[in-house]
């Protein structure tokens, strides 16, 4: 069992940066791939980024490539999402999730993940 809690959201202006954190409790955090998703008002939840359990490989949704960086510290049971050059299109509730996926796959679907956090609101004013 893994419990996840996001933090770091807030209200920022376009062009600013934020770093989201996802703290995990429970055992075997380092066994899980960690993903970030987001859901804007009136839209479906969408994939943002994923990092493999080992931390060596990452994958991003096209609109955030070059602006967002996902990372993890397995010693601290924490995953991060560094978000730079934010735009109003990034406004959403951001969720972290944990799941186990085959090593050759990047998990980009919600169904790939077993555990979810409660979400943290990110609002970007233009």
Short mmCIF file of C-alpha atoms in Angstrom, two decimals:
data_model
loop_
_atom_site.label_atom_id
_atom_site.label_comp_id
_atom_site.label_asym_id
_atom_site.label_seq_id
_atom_site.Cartn_x
_atom_site.Cartn_y
_atom_site.Cartn_z
CA UNK A 1 0.00 0.00 0.00
CA UNK A 2 1.33 3.43 -0.98
CA UNK A 3 -0.18 6.75 0.04
CA UNK A 4 0.65 9.85 -1.97
CA UNK A 5 0.39 13.53 -1.11
CA UNK A 6 1.07 16.41 -3.46
CA UNK A 7 2.25 19.89 -2.47
CA UNK A 8 3.67 22.98 -4.09
CA UNK A 9 0.74 24.20 -6.12
CA UNK A 10 -0.40 27.79 -6.13
CA UNK A 11 -1.23 30.91 -8.11
CA UNK A 12 1.51 32.24 -10.35
CA UNK A 13 1.86 34.49 -13.36
CA UNK A 14 2.58 33.36 -16.89
CA UNK A 15 6.29 32.74 -17.33
CA UNK A 16 6.84 31.81 -13.69
CA UNK A 17 8.00 28.48 -12.29
CA UNK A 18 6.68 26.05 -9.71
CA UNK A 19 7.96 22.82 -8.28
CA UNK A 20 5.44 20.22 -7.23
CA UNK A 21 6.33 17.51 -4.76
CA UNK A 22 4.74 14.13 -4.24
CA UNK A 23 5.56 12.52 -0.92
CA UNK A 24 4.92 8.82 -0.58
CA UNK A 25 4.38 6.77 2.52
CA UNK A 26 4.42 3.02 2.69
CA UNK A 27 6.86 0.46 1.51
CA UNK A 28 8.63 -0.13 -1.75
CA UNK A 29 8.31 3.38 -3.21
CA UNK A 30 11.40 2.68 -5.29
CA UNK A 31 9.58 -0.19 -7.02
CA UNK A 32 7.02 2.11 -8.58
CA UNK A 33 7.02 4.23 -11.67
CA UNK A 34 5.80 7.71 -10.75
CA UNK A 35 3.57 9.75 -13.01
CA UNK A 36 2.07 13.21 -13.03
CA UNK A 37 -1.32 13.92 -14.53
CA UNK A 38 -3.45 17.03 -14.64
CA UNK A 39 -7.10 17.89 -15.05
CA UNK A 40 -8.32 21.28 -16.19
CA UNK A 41 -11.92 22.42 -15.58
CA UNK A 42 -14.28 20.73 -18.00
CA UNK A 43 -11.57 18.49 -19.41
CA UNK A 44 -10.49 14.91 -18.92
CA UNK A 45 -7.47 14.03 -16.85
CA UNK A 46 -4.37 13.98 -19.04
CA UNK A 47 -0.90 12.55 -18.78
CA UNK A 48 1.96 14.98 -18.12
CA UNK A 49 5.12 13.02 -17.32
CA UNK A 50 6.44 9.74 -15.97
CA UNK A 51 9.70 8.58 -14.44
CA UNK A 52 10.70 4.94 -14.21
CA UNK A 53 11.27 3.34 -10.82
CA UNK A 54 15.05 3.57 -11.22
CA UNK A 55 14.89 7.27 -12.07
CA UNK A 56 16.94 6.79 -15.19
CA UNK A 57 14.27 7.27 -17.86
CA UNK A 58 11.55 9.81 -18.30
CA UNK A 59 8.80 10.58 -20.79
CA UNK A 60 6.73 13.73 -21.32
CA UNK A 61 3.57 14.85 -23.00
CA UNK A 62 4.46 16.97 -26.00
CA UNK A 63 3.15 20.29 -24.71
CA UNK A 64 5.40 20.21 -21.63
CA UNK A 65 8.60 18.92 -23.22
CA UNK A 66 11.44 21.34 -22.60
CA UNK A 67 9.49 23.16 -19.88
CA UNK A 68 8.74 20.49 -17.27
CA UNK A 69 11.18 18.12 -15.59
CA UNK A 70 10.17 15.08 -13.60
CA UNK A 71 12.55 13.63 -11.03
CA UNK A 72 12.56 11.48 -7.93
CA UNK A 73 14.56 10.88 -4.79
CA UNK A 74 14.00 7.31 -3.70
CA UNK A 75 15.85 7.90 -0.44
CA UNK A 76 13.23 10.53 0.44
CA UNK A 77 10.26 8.68 -1.05
CA UNK A 78 9.47 11.78 -3.06
CA UNK A 79 8.83 12.62 -6.69
CA UNK A 80 8.98 16.09 -8.16
CA UNK A 81 7.68 18.03 -11.11
CA UNK A 82 9.63 21.18 -11.93
CA UNK A 83 7.48 23.42 -14.14
CA UNK A 84 9.05 26.35 -15.95
CA UNK A 85 7.67 28.97 -18.36
CA UNK A 86 4.15 28.30 -17.19
CA UNK A 87 1.23 29.41 -19.32
CA UNK A 88 -2.49 29.70 -18.69
CA UNK A 89 -2.87 26.39 -20.53
CA UNK A 90 -1.08 24.72 -17.62
CA UNK A 91 -3.83 25.69 -15.17
CA UNK A 92 -5.21 22.47 -13.69
CA UNK A 93 -5.29 20.22 -10.68
CA UNK A 94 -2.10 18.18 -10.75
CA UNK A 95 -2.05 14.60 -9.49
CA UNK A 96 0.81 12.25 -8.84
CA UNK A 97 0.36 8.53 -9.23
CA UNK A 98 2.31 5.34 -8.62
CA UNK A 99 2.20 2.17 -10.65
CA UNK A 100 4.23 -0.82 -11.72
CA UNK A 101 4.85 -1.18 -15.43
CA UNK A 102 7.10 -3.35 -17.51
CA UNK A 103 10.57 -1.86 -17.81
CA UNK A 104 10.30 -1.21 -21.55
CA UNK A 105 7.02 0.72 -21.25
CA UNK A 106 6.22 4.25 -20.21
CA UNK A 107 2.88 4.35 -18.42
CA UNK A 108 0.83 7.19 -19.90
CA UNK A 109 -2.69 6.00 -19.13
CA UNK A 110 -4.55 6.50 -15.86
CA UNK A 111 -5.34 2.79 -15.72
CA UNK A 112 -1.62 2.04 -15.56
CA UNK A 113 -1.47 3.49 -12.05
CA UNK A 114 -2.63 1.93 -8.82
CA UNK A 115 -2.20 4.74 -6.30
CA UNK A 116 -3.16 8.40 -6.59
CA UNK A 117 -2.75 11.54 -4.57
CA UNK A 118 -5.49 14.05 -3.82
CA UNK A 119 -4.17 16.66 -6.22
CA UNK A 120 -2.80 20.17 -5.93
CA UNK A 121 -4.17 23.20 -7.74
CA UNK A 122 -1.94 25.14 -10.12
CA UNK A 123 -3.35 28.37 -11.47
CA UNK A 124 -1.46 30.47 -14.00
CA UNK A 125 -2.71 33.98 -14.63
CA UNK A 126 -1.99 35.57 -17.99
#
